Short mmCIF file of C-alpha atoms in Angstrom, two decimals:
data_model
loop_
_atom_site.label_atom_id
_atom_site.label_comp_id
_atom_site.label_asym_id
_atom_site.label_seq_id
_atom_site.Cartn_x
_atom_site.Cartn_y
_atom_site.Cartn_z
CA MET A 1 -16.74 43.02 -22.73
CA ASP A 2 -19.37 41.41 -24.92
CA LEU A 3 -18.29 37.84 -25.51
CA GLN A 4 -21.47 36.69 -27.21
CA ARG A 5 -19.53 36.47 -30.46
CA LEU A 6 -17.72 33.49 -28.89
CA ARG A 7 -20.95 31.67 -28.02
CA ASN A 8 -20.60 28.03 -29.13
CA LYS A 9 -17.52 28.89 -31.16
CA TYR A 10 -15.39 26.46 -29.13
CA ALA A 11 -15.94 22.90 -28.02
CA ILE A 12 -14.57 20.07 -25.90
CA ALA A 13 -13.38 17.57 -28.47
CA GLY A 14 -11.79 14.95 -26.25
CA VAL A 15 -11.99 13.61 -22.72
CA GLY A 16 -9.40 11.30 -21.20
CA PHE A 17 -9.88 9.08 -18.15
CA THR A 18 -7.47 6.78 -16.34
CA GLU A 19 -7.73 4.09 -13.74
CA GLN A 20 -8.70 5.97 -10.61
CA GLY A 21 -9.40 5.73 -6.91
CA LYS A 22 -6.70 3.70 -5.21
CA VAL A 23 -4.10 2.79 -7.82
CA PRO A 24 -0.79 2.14 -6.04
CA GLY A 25 2.56 1.94 -7.76
CA ARG A 26 2.02 4.86 -10.13
CA THR A 27 3.77 8.20 -10.53
CA ALA A 28 1.76 11.41 -10.78
CA ILE A 29 3.02 12.09 -14.31
CA SER A 30 1.89 8.63 -15.42
CA PHE A 31 -1.69 9.70 -14.76
CA HIS A 32 -1.18 12.93 -16.71
CA VAL A 33 0.14 11.21 -19.81
CA GLU A 34 -2.36 8.34 -19.66
CA ALA A 35 -5.23 10.84 -19.40
CA CYS A 36 -3.82 12.93 -22.26
CA ALA A 37 -3.23 9.90 -24.47
CA ASN A 38 -6.80 8.76 -23.88
CA ALA A 39 -8.20 12.24 -24.59
CA ILE A 40 -6.27 12.40 -27.88
CA LYS A 41 -7.60 8.95 -28.87
CA ASP A 42 -11.10 9.91 -27.74
CA ALA A 43 -11.01 12.92 -30.06
CA GLY A 44 -9.59 10.87 -32.92
CA LEU A 45 -6.56 13.15 -33.17
CA ARG A 46 -2.86 12.36 -33.59
CA ASN A 47 -0.53 13.38 -30.79
CA GLN A 48 1.23 15.89 -33.06
CA ASP A 49 -2.06 17.77 -33.48
CA ILE A 50 -1.85 19.02 -29.89
CA ASP A 51 -0.19 22.44 -29.93
CA GLY A 52 -1.10 23.78 -26.49
CA VAL A 53 -0.60 22.03 -23.12
CA PHE A 54 -1.82 23.13 -19.72
CA VAL A 55 -0.69 21.12 -16.72
CA TYR A 56 -3.45 21.89 -14.25
CA ARG A 57 -2.72 22.77 -10.59
CA HIS A 58 0.49 20.97 -9.77
CA PHE A 59 1.60 19.73 -6.33
CA GLU A 60 4.83 18.68 -4.67
CA PRO A 61 5.95 15.13 -5.50
CA LEU A 62 5.14 12.35 -3.04
CA GLY A 63 7.07 9.25 -2.01
CA ASN A 64 9.77 8.32 -4.49
CA ASP A 65 8.27 10.43 -7.30
CA TYR A 66 10.50 12.90 -9.10
CA ASP A 67 8.93 16.28 -9.60
CA PHE A 68 7.96 16.84 -13.20
CA ASN A 69 7.02 19.72 -15.44
CA VAL A 70 5.01 20.41 -18.54
CA PHE A 71 8.02 19.65 -20.75
CA ASN A 72 8.16 16.13 -19.31
CA VAL A 73 4.46 15.67 -20.09
CA ALA A 74 4.91 16.97 -23.64
CA GLU A 75 8.02 14.84 -24.15
CA GLN A 76 6.24 11.68 -23.04
CA LEU A 77 3.34 12.53 -25.36
CA GLY A 78 5.78 12.97 -28.25
CA ILE A 79 4.74 16.52 -29.05
CA ARG A 80 6.36 19.93 -29.55
CA PRO A 81 3.59 22.40 -28.65
CA ALA A 82 3.56 26.11 -29.49
CA PHE A 83 2.35 26.91 -25.99
CA VAL A 84 2.83 25.32 -22.56
CA SER A 85 1.69 26.27 -19.06
CA GLN A 86 2.11 24.72 -15.65
CA GLU A 87 -0.07 25.92 -12.82
CA HIS A 88 1.35 25.88 -9.31
CA TYR A 89 -1.35 27.92 -7.69
CA CYS A 90 -5.11 27.90 -7.43
CA HIS A 91 -6.19 30.35 -10.08
CA ARG A 92 -8.70 28.84 -12.50
CA THR A 93 -7.86 30.45 -15.82
CA TRP A 94 -7.13 27.44 -18.04
CA LEU A 95 -10.23 27.74 -20.22
CA THR A 96 -9.97 31.52 -20.52
CA SER A 97 -6.33 31.13 -21.59
CA ALA A 98 -7.07 28.23 -23.94
CA ILE A 99 -9.82 30.10 -25.74
CA GLY A 100 -7.58 33.15 -26.00
CA LEU A 101 -4.92 31.01 -27.69
CA LEU A 102 -7.45 29.41 -30.04
CA GLU A 103 -9.16 32.71 -30.88
CA ALA A 104 -5.81 34.34 -31.62
CA GLY A 105 -4.86 31.46 -33.90
CA ILE A 106 -1.81 30.58 -31.83
CA CYS A 107 -3.10 27.06 -31.13
CA ASN A 108 -5.62 24.71 -32.71
CA TYR A 109 -5.93 21.96 -30.10
CA VAL A 110 -5.27 22.74 -26.46
CA ILE A 111 -5.07 19.93 -23.92
CA VAL A 112 -5.59 20.48 -20.18
CA SER A 113 -4.34 17.75 -17.91
CA TYR A 114 -4.67 16.80 -14.26
CA GLY A 115 -2.91 13.91 -12.57
CA ASP A 116 -1.89 12.93 -9.07
CA ASN A 117 -1.03 9.89 -6.97
CA ALA A 118 -2.53 11.67 -3.99
CA ARG A 119 -4.28 8.73 -2.38
CA SER A 120 -1.48 6.18 -2.51
CA GLY A 121 1.00 8.93 -1.67
CA ARG A 122 -1.21 10.07 1.23
CA ARG A 123 -1.32 13.70 0.21
CA LYS A 124 -2.85 15.77 2.97
CA PHE A 125 -5.36 18.07 1.34
CA ILE A 126 -6.34 19.58 4.66
CA HIS A 127 -2.71 20.26 5.55
CA GLU A 128 -2.21 22.44 2.54
CA LEU A 129 -0.70 25.42 4.32
CA ILE A 130 1.93 23.47 6.20
CA THR A 131 5.20 22.57 4.55
CA GLU A 132 6.29 18.98 4.30
CA THR A 133 8.64 19.47 7.24
CA ASN A 134 5.63 20.52 9.29
CA VAL A 135 6.96 23.99 9.93
CA ALA A 136 4.36 26.70 9.80
CA LYS A 137 5.03 29.17 7.06
CA ASN A 138 2.60 32.03 7.29
CA ASP A 139 1.02 34.49 9.66
CA GLY A 140 -2.03 32.32 10.11
CA ALA A 141 -0.01 29.45 11.52
CA ALA A 142 0.90 31.56 14.57
CA PHE A 143 -2.79 31.42 15.45
CA GLY A 144 -3.17 27.73 14.64
CA ASP A 145 -5.08 28.61 11.48
CA PHE A 146 -4.25 25.62 9.31
CA SER A 147 -5.79 24.21 6.15
CA GLN A 148 -8.15 25.38 3.48
CA MET A 149 -10.89 23.65 5.44
CA ALA A 150 -10.67 26.31 8.16
CA LYS A 151 -10.93 29.09 5.59
CA TYR A 152 -14.05 27.68 3.94
CA ALA A 153 -15.51 26.90 7.37
CA MET A 154 -14.99 30.55 8.32
CA VAL A 155 -17.11 31.71 5.37
CA ALA A 156 -19.65 28.98 6.17
CA ARG A 157 -20.01 30.07 9.81
CA ARG A 158 -20.89 33.60 8.75
CA ALA A 159 -23.40 32.18 6.25
CA MET A 160 -24.98 30.25 9.14
CA LYS A 161 -25.53 33.60 10.87
CA GLU A 162 -26.71 35.53 7.82
CA GLU A 163 -28.54 32.89 5.80
CA GLY A 164 -29.66 30.29 8.32
CA THR A 165 -27.64 27.53 6.72
CA GLY A 166 -25.58 24.88 8.52
CA PRO A 167 -25.01 21.14 8.81
CA ASP A 168 -28.71 20.45 8.25
CA VAL A 169 -28.31 21.84 4.72
CA TRP A 170 -24.83 20.42 4.08
CA LYS A 171 -25.91 16.87 4.91
CA GLU A 172 -28.32 17.12 1.97
CA ILE A 173 -25.40 17.85 -0.37
CA ALA A 174 -23.24 15.06 1.05
CA VAL A 175 -26.08 12.52 0.84
CA ALA A 176 -27.27 13.59 -2.64
CA GLN A 177 -23.80 13.36 -4.14
CA ARG A 178 -23.27 9.99 -2.50
CA ARG A 179 -26.45 8.76 -4.17
CA TRP A 180 -25.00 9.81 -7.53
CA ALA A 181 -21.70 8.08 -6.69
CA ASN A 182 -23.64 4.93 -5.87
CA LEU A 183 -24.69 4.93 -9.56
CA THR A 184 -21.16 5.56 -10.87
CA PRO A 185 -18.82 2.54 -10.95
CA ARG A 186 -15.63 4.61 -11.20
CA ALA A 187 -16.52 6.66 -8.10
CA SER A 188 -14.53 6.16 -4.91
CA MET A 189 -17.80 5.87 -2.99
CA TYR A 190 -19.53 3.48 -5.39
CA LYS A 191 -21.54 0.96 -3.37
CA LYS A 192 -20.87 2.92 -0.18
CA PRO A 193 -24.20 4.49 0.81
CA LEU A 194 -24.38 7.46 3.16
CA THR A 195 -27.29 8.21 5.49
CA TYR A 196 -28.18 11.39 7.36
CA GLU A 197 -27.36 9.51 10.55
CA ASP A 198 -23.87 8.69 9.22
CA TYR A 199 -23.39 12.38 8.51
CA TYR A 200 -24.40 13.55 11.97
CA ASN A 201 -22.32 10.79 13.60
CA ASP A 202 -19.19 12.00 11.81
CA PRO A 203 -17.27 14.16 14.29
CA MET A 204 -16.49 17.82 13.68
CA LEU A 205 -12.93 18.44 12.50
CA ILE A 206 -13.03 22.18 12.16
CA ASP A 207 -16.42 23.14 13.55
CA PRO A 208 -18.81 23.68 11.74
CA PHE A 209 -17.29 21.20 9.23
CA ARG A 210 -17.12 17.44 9.55
CA GLY A 211 -14.86 15.12 7.61
CA LEU A 212 -17.85 14.24 5.42
CA ASP A 213 -18.07 17.91 4.36
CA ALA A 214 -14.62 17.64 2.76
CA VAL A 215 -13.13 15.91 -0.28
CA GLY A 216 -10.86 12.94 0.05
CA ASN A 217 -7.92 12.15 -2.20
CA ALA A 218 -7.73 9.98 -5.28
CA ASP A 219 -5.13 8.55 -7.59
CA GLY A 220 -5.79 9.17 -11.23
CA GLY A 221 -5.92 11.77 -13.95
CA ARG A 222 -8.25 13.49 -16.34
CA ALA A 223 -7.68 15.49 -19.51
CA LEU A 224 -9.76 17.62 -21.87
CA ILE A 225 -9.09 18.87 -25.40
CA ILE A 226 -10.45 22.26 -26.40
CA THR A 227 -10.73 23.25 -30.05
CA SER A 228 -12.97 25.24 -32.37
CA THR A 229 -16.47 23.93 -32.95
CA GLU A 230 -15.65 23.95 -36.64
CA ARG A 231 -12.75 21.54 -36.11
CA ALA A 232 -14.62 19.51 -33.51
CA ARG A 233 -17.43 18.78 -35.98
CA ASP A 234 -14.99 16.74 -38.06
CA LEU A 235 -13.79 14.71 -35.10
CA LYS A 236 -14.96 11.45 -33.61
CA ALA A 237 -16.77 12.46 -30.43
CA PRO A 238 -20.35 13.77 -30.25
CA LEU A 239 -20.20 17.56 -30.26
CA VAL A 240 -20.33 19.42 -26.95
CA THR A 241 -19.83 23.16 -27.26
CA ILE A 242 -18.97 25.93 -24.82
CA ARG A 243 -22.04 28.13 -24.98
CA GLY A 244 -20.80 30.51 -22.30
CA PHE A 245 -17.84 30.88 -19.99
CA ALA A 246 -16.24 33.48 -17.77
CA GLY A 247 -13.61 33.69 -15.11
CA ALA A 248 -13.28 36.04 -12.16
CA ASN A 249 -10.56 36.46 -9.59
CA VAL A 250 -11.00 37.98 -6.14
CA PRO A 251 -7.57 37.56 -4.61
CA ASP A 252 -8.38 38.89 -1.12
CA MET A 253 -6.98 36.73 1.65
CA ALA A 254 -9.58 34.38 3.07
CA PHE A 255 -10.07 36.31 6.31
CA ARG A 256 -11.07 39.39 4.32
CA LEU A 257 -13.75 37.64 2.29
CA LYS A 258 -17.31 38.59 3.13
CA ASN A 259 -20.08 36.07 2.80
CA ASP A 260 -22.48 38.59 1.26
CA ASP A 261 -20.02 40.06 -1.27
CA GLU A 262 -22.00 40.68 -4.45
CA LYS A 263 -18.74 40.90 -6.35
CA SER A 264 -17.61 37.44 -5.29
CA ALA A 265 -15.75 35.49 -7.97
CA GLY A 266 -18.65 33.06 -8.42
CA ALA A 267 -21.27 35.78 -8.75
CA VAL A 268 -19.24 37.80 -11.26
CA ALA A 269 -18.14 34.83 -13.38
CA SER A 270 -21.56 33.18 -13.54
CA ALA A 271 -23.31 36.45 -14.46
CA LYS A 272 -20.90 36.95 -17.36
CA ALA A 273 -21.19 33.32 -18.46
CA TYR A 274 -25.00 33.56 -18.50
CA GLN A 275 -24.79 36.78 -20.50
CA MET A 276 -22.48 35.24 -23.07
CA ALA A 277 -24.67 32.15 -23.32
CA GLY A 278 -27.92 34.13 -23.43
CA VAL A 279 -29.45 31.90 -20.76
CA GLY A 280 -30.22 32.02 -17.05
CA PRO A 281 -30.33 29.52 -14.21
CA GLU A 282 -33.87 28.55 -15.26
CA ASN A 283 -32.46 27.11 -18.51
CA ILE A 284 -29.85 24.89 -16.87
CA ASP A 285 -30.63 21.14 -16.87
CA ALA A 286 -27.88 20.02 -14.48
CA CYS A 287 -24.84 21.36 -12.63
CA GLU A 288 -21.35 19.99 -12.16
CA LEU A 289 -19.95 22.22 -9.44
CA TYR A 290 -16.59 22.46 -7.74
CA ASP A 291 -17.15 20.85 -4.35
CA CYS A 292 -14.00 20.89 -2.26
CA PHE A 293 -16.48 21.14 0.63
CA SER A 294 -20.22 20.56 0.78
CA PHE A 295 -20.73 24.24 1.59
CA THR A 296 -18.88 25.20 -1.61
CA VAL A 297 -21.79 23.70 -3.54
CA GLU A 298 -24.34 25.76 -1.60
CA HIS A 299 -22.32 28.96 -1.97
CA THR A 300 -21.85 28.35 -5.70
CA LEU A 301 -25.51 27.56 -6.35
CA ARG A 302 -26.40 30.82 -4.59
CA ASP A 303 -23.77 32.79 -6.53
CA CYS A 304 -25.06 31.25 -9.78
CA GLY A 305 -28.59 32.44 -9.01
CA PHE A 306 -30.38 29.15 -8.32
CA PHE A 307 -31.72 30.52 -5.05
CA LYS A 308 -31.36 33.68 -3.02
CA ALA A 309 -29.43 34.14 0.20
CA GLY A 310 -31.48 32.68 3.02
CA GLU A 311 -33.37 30.18 0.85
CA SER A 312 -30.96 27.26 0.95
CA LYS A 313 -32.55 25.53 3.94
CA ASP A 314 -35.79 25.12 1.95
CA TRP A 315 -34.37 24.84 -1.56
CA LEU A 316 -31.34 22.63 -1.11
CA THR A 317 -32.59 19.09 -0.56
CA ALA A 318 -31.19 15.72 -1.59
CA GLU A 319 -34.49 15.12 -3.37
CA ARG A 320 -33.94 18.17 -5.58
CA ILE A 321 -30.24 17.74 -6.45
CA GLY A 322 -29.92 13.94 -6.19
CA PRO A 323 -30.94 11.23 -8.68
CA GLY A 324 -34.50 11.86 -9.85
CA GLY A 325 -34.50 15.47 -8.66
CA SER A 326 -35.39 18.55 -10.69
CA LEU A 327 -31.81 19.93 -10.72
CA PRO A 328 -29.21 17.15 -10.78
CA VAL A 329 -25.97 18.37 -9.18
CA ASN A 330 -22.62 16.55 -9.41
CA THR A 331 -23.95 13.52 -11.19
CA SER A 332 -20.86 11.34 -10.76
CA GLY A 333 -20.70 12.04 -7.04
CA GLY A 334 -18.52 15.09 -7.58
CA MET A 335 -15.19 15.44 -5.89
CA LEU A 336 -16.80 14.61 -2.55
CA SER A 337 -17.79 11.10 -3.64
CA GLU A 338 -16.29 10.39 -7.08
CA ALA A 339 -12.71 11.69 -7.18
CA TYR A 340 -10.74 14.84 -6.44
CA PHE A 341 -9.41 15.90 -9.83
CA MET A 342 -10.34 19.51 -9.14
CA GLY A 343 -12.06 21.32 -12.01
CA MET A 344 -11.48 18.38 -14.33
CA THR A 345 -13.91 16.18 -12.37
CA GLY A 346 -16.93 18.33 -13.16
CA ALA A 347 -15.88 19.46 -16.63
CA ALA A 348 -15.30 15.90 -17.84
CA GLU A 349 -18.57 14.72 -16.31
CA SER A 350 -20.44 17.61 -18.01
CA VAL A 351 -19.14 16.56 -21.40
CA MET A 352 -19.86 12.85 -20.91
CA GLN A 353 -23.42 13.60 -19.78
CA LEU A 354 -24.09 15.88 -22.77
CA ARG A 355 -22.66 13.25 -25.13
CA GLY A 356 -24.93 10.64 -23.58
CA GLN A 357 -21.85 8.60 -22.70
CA ALA A 358 -21.85 8.92 -18.90
CA GLY A 359 -22.73 5.28 -18.27
CA GLU A 360 -24.93 3.99 -15.43
CA ASN A 361 -25.39 7.51 -14.06
CA GLN A 362 -26.46 8.93 -17.46
CA LEU A 363 -29.18 11.56 -17.16
CA GLY A 364 -32.19 10.42 -19.13
CA THR A 365 -31.47 6.85 -18.09
CA VAL A 366 -31.57 7.27 -14.32
CA PRO A 367 -35.28 7.14 -13.33
CA GLY A 368 -36.88 10.57 -13.00
CA THR A 369 -34.21 12.35 -15.06
CA LYS A 370 -34.08 13.71 -18.59
CA MET A 371 -31.31 14.00 -21.14
CA PRO A 372 -29.64 17.39 -20.57
CA ASN A 373 -29.05 20.08 -23.17
CA LEU A 374 -27.28 22.64 -20.99
CA ILE A 375 -24.98 21.93 -18.06
CA LEU A 376 -23.50 24.61 -15.84
CA CYS A 377 -20.05 23.71 -14.55
CA THR A 378 -17.80 25.60 -12.16
CA ASP A 379 -14.17 25.44 -11.26
CA ASN A 380 -13.11 27.22 -8.10
CA GLY A 381 -9.72 28.08 -6.69
CA ALA A 382 -8.18 28.94 -3.32
CA VAL A 383 -10.98 30.08 -0.96
CA PHE A 384 -13.65 31.32 -3.34
CA ASN A 385 -10.85 33.46 -4.81
CA SER A 386 -11.04 32.24 -8.38
CA ASN A 387 -14.06 31.03 -10.29
CA LEU A 388 -14.47 29.72 -13.79
CA THR A 389 -18.07 29.20 -14.85
CA MET A 390 -18.74 27.15 -17.98
CA ILE A 391 -22.05 26.51 -19.70
CA PHE A 392 -21.76 23.47 -21.95
CA GLU A 393 -24.30 22.62 -24.66
CA ARG A 394 -25.22 19.45 -26.49
CA SER A 395 -25.47 19.96 -30.22
CA MET B 1 2.97 33.96 38.29
CA MET B 2 5.15 32.77 35.45
CA ASN B 3 3.71 33.23 32.02
CA GLU B 4 2.72 29.90 30.60
CA ILE B 5 3.85 29.72 26.97
CA LYS B 6 1.21 27.85 25.04
CA TYR B 7 1.95 29.23 21.61
CA THR B 8 5.10 27.65 20.31
CA LEU B 9 4.82 27.89 16.55
CA PRO B 10 7.68 29.65 14.84
CA THR B 11 6.38 32.46 12.70
CA LYS B 12 8.24 33.27 9.52
CA ILE B 13 9.00 36.97 9.72
CA GLN B 14 9.76 38.58 6.39
CA ASP B 15 10.87 42.08 5.46
CA ASP B 16 7.35 43.35 4.68
CA ASN B 17 5.79 42.29 7.99
CA ALA B 18 8.81 42.68 10.31
CA ALA B 19 7.42 45.88 11.85
CA PHE B 20 4.16 44.11 12.68
CA TRP B 21 5.97 41.33 14.56
CA GLU B 22 8.39 43.78 16.17
CA GLY B 23 5.27 45.55 17.49
CA CYS B 24 4.00 42.23 18.86
CA LYS B 25 7.19 41.84 20.89
CA ASN B 26 6.36 45.18 22.50
CA GLN B 27 2.64 44.36 22.82
CA ARG B 28 1.64 46.94 20.26
CA LEU B 29 -0.77 45.96 17.45
CA LEU B 30 0.58 47.85 14.46
CA PHE B 31 -0.77 48.25 10.95
CA GLN B 32 0.39 50.27 7.99
CA LYS B 33 -1.50 53.50 7.32
CA CYS B 34 -1.17 55.05 3.89
CA SER B 35 0.42 58.50 4.16
CA GLU B 36 -1.52 59.75 1.13
CA CYS B 37 -5.09 58.36 1.39
CA GLY B 38 -5.14 57.23 5.03
CA HIS B 39 -6.20 53.63 4.26
CA ILE B 40 -5.09 51.18 6.96
CA ARG B 41 -4.03 47.87 5.49
CA TYR B 42 -3.32 44.29 6.48
CA PRO B 43 -1.62 42.09 5.38
CA ALA B 44 1.56 44.13 5.08
CA SER B 45 2.65 45.45 1.71
CA VAL B 46 4.95 48.12 0.33
CA VAL B 47 2.07 49.56 -1.67
CA CYS B 48 -1.38 50.89 -0.72
CA PRO B 49 -4.07 48.76 -2.42
CA GLU B 50 -6.38 51.81 -2.55
CA CYS B 51 -4.15 54.49 -4.09
CA LEU B 52 -0.88 52.65 -4.87
CA SER B 53 1.14 55.07 -2.76
CA LEU B 54 4.47 53.74 -1.50
CA GLU B 55 4.45 56.03 1.55
CA ASN B 56 3.13 54.73 4.86
CA GLU B 57 3.52 54.83 8.61
CA TRP B 58 2.82 52.16 11.21
CA VAL B 59 -0.05 53.08 13.54
CA GLU B 60 -1.28 51.33 16.66
CA SER B 61 -4.76 49.83 16.93
CA LYS B 62 -6.74 50.16 20.16
CA GLY B 63 -7.63 46.49 19.77
CA GLU B 64 -11.41 46.74 20.06
CA GLY B 65 -13.60 44.97 17.56
CA THR B 66 -16.34 42.55 16.58
CA VAL B 67 -16.25 38.87 15.68
CA TYR B 68 -17.12 38.57 11.97
CA SER B 69 -16.81 34.80 11.92
CA TYR B 70 -15.00 31.96 13.68
CA VAL B 71 -14.25 28.25 13.56
CA VAL B 72 -13.42 25.76 16.30
CA PHE B 73 -10.50 23.39 15.77
CA ARG B 74 -11.68 20.09 17.27
CA ARG B 75 -8.71 18.11 15.92
CA PRO B 76 -5.08 19.22 15.93
CA PHE B 77 -3.69 19.89 12.47
CA ASP B 78 -0.21 20.40 13.84
CA ASN B 79 1.62 18.89 16.80
CA SER B 80 2.15 22.34 18.25
CA THR B 81 -1.60 22.86 18.77
CA LYS B 82 -2.40 19.47 20.34
CA GLU B 83 -2.62 20.87 23.86
CA ARG B 84 -4.90 23.70 22.81
CA ILE B 85 -7.75 21.64 21.30
CA PRO B 86 -10.48 22.83 21.12
CA TYR B 87 -9.50 26.38 20.19
CA VAL B 88 -11.17 29.21 18.33
CA VAL B 89 -9.76 30.89 15.23
CA ALA B 90 -11.72 34.01 14.46
CA VAL B 91 -11.87 36.90 12.06
CA VAL B 92 -12.20 40.15 14.00
CA GLU B 93 -13.27 43.42 12.41
CA LEU B 94 -11.29 46.05 14.28
CA ASP B 95 -13.04 49.35 15.02
CA ASP B 96 -10.00 51.35 13.95
CA GLY B 97 -8.34 49.08 11.48
CA PRO B 98 -8.53 46.19 9.10
CA THR B 99 -10.05 42.73 9.41
CA PHE B 100 -7.68 40.58 11.45
CA ARG B 101 -7.38 36.83 11.85
CA THR B 102 -6.68 35.78 15.43
CA ASN B 103 -7.76 33.54 18.33
CA ILE B 104 -10.50 34.12 20.89
CA VAL B 105 -9.18 33.00 24.28
CA ASP B 106 -10.24 32.87 27.95
CA CYS B 107 -13.66 31.38 27.18
CA GLU B 108 -15.29 28.16 26.06
CA PRO B 109 -15.74 27.90 22.27
CA GLU B 110 -19.49 27.61 22.87
CA GLN B 111 -19.53 31.16 24.28
CA VAL B 112 -18.31 32.68 21.01
CA ALA B 113 -20.77 33.97 18.41
CA CYS B 114 -20.66 36.16 15.32
CA ASP B 115 -20.97 39.91 16.01
CA MET B 116 -19.77 39.64 19.64
CA ARG B 117 -17.61 42.46 20.95
CA VAL B 118 -14.01 41.46 21.70
CA SER B 119 -10.89 43.18 22.97
CA LEU B 120 -7.18 42.62 22.57
CA LYS B 121 -5.29 40.34 24.94
CA TRP B 122 -1.57 39.72 24.54
CA GLU B 123 -0.53 36.12 24.98
CA PRO B 124 3.13 35.16 25.56
CA ALA B 125 4.50 33.02 22.75
CA VAL B 126 7.80 31.51 21.75
CA GLY B 127 10.91 33.59 22.58
CA ASP B 128 10.22 37.24 23.32
CA LEU B 129 7.15 37.26 21.10
CA TYR B 130 3.60 38.00 22.19
CA LEU B 131 0.61 37.17 20.02
CA PRO B 132 -2.35 39.55 19.62
CA MET B 133 -5.35 37.48 20.63
CA PHE B 134 -8.80 38.58 21.72
CA LYS B 135 -11.17 37.90 24.60
CA LEU B 136 -14.85 38.53 24.92
CA ALA B 137 -15.47 42.16 25.92
CA GLU B 138 -16.55 42.90 29.52
#
């Protein structure tokens, strides 16, 4: 379907941050509503203006937290929205759905919210496929196949065979993103440098992945408000529009995914997003990519056409994607080194960079960088099963 | 020699995959074959993902295949696998069936590589269950 008619028709009008990192003594919902409140204030809207609410990927409560739902979030925000959604699984369809609601005229201002007390509550990201009572619950468990880490590592191992990648490439991603985090005061890894030696000294957890190839957990929240560009022009924040976007879902179980699948979710979604935007990878000034693992960044850059299969070992260097490089990637440190707020980490960072409000890590301010006009951002779900590619533009 | 039971994890058997696990008790690796288009599928489902037929029969795989990819667990992620570290979880492309996630056993992890030939080896597990694992082909 030709979606060029939607090019730049919608915008991100508000971004909400919270305290983040290690913030003990807070419920998960408190981060949702703080992030939403701050996004509403950032946009210069009133709470009652929000008529669509998406609670992003939602997890089981930790510690003494009650579980909560999207009604609780809406109630605490004092709103009665026309549309609500609460996502319990890893599909990444929030922007596609939001734009559908806006385009149909069902909503005018859609808020998307992420919040978790994962770090203080010690949520085990890598234990994701085990229940809280530690009883295996799927066929894979019979074979000791636990965690999303193993699934991504499985795709990565095949890529090592087919494309000559491996830890030598992934260390570049880990180190480059750490350099960005070292410029970003809110990042979990601010003032915590990482060397290649540190990377190699980190033991393998699920070979070929080390702990440093994987995200950690963070407390905090993040929210975005999506509205029409027409409405956004009248609001407070500098205008950042959605020049292109597309989602794709490839629901095959992880062990059926093929590394060289040309119809992978990332390849399909990015091709459609480029087509809608009327641009290609050569026009992109920076990337904010979903990085649950270092290899996810490599796989996504390949799917998005920045290099061809087999080229990563030459192309993907910390010099290129780190501060001062020709293609800045994950300029806040990404989820690996800033904070794990899933797709909200990169989307929020994209908008702040294009507004010129990123702070110490602002492109154009960091030596060797320039102010960006177009940022490619991806959200990714399950094991490369769901991809949302967004191309944001500074007006 | 008594069989040493190393694989103690309870597996949740549901209605759709009960025939698969029943086959494992009898050391038969069974997959659903679509009665209309012949597609052999895994994981189990009431419907054929190729032609949407609801008719199928369970057929036995010869258990010969090739390693598509693999990982090595160097840290236990569950108490039940502590004794097994390091162990190999692999994706095997079966010659006569679907892609199957399993373990490669009876070798050092360093001996495993993508595209190696492997064959089925039944390993005794909890209760009367056997698990379909693979070893490097002769």
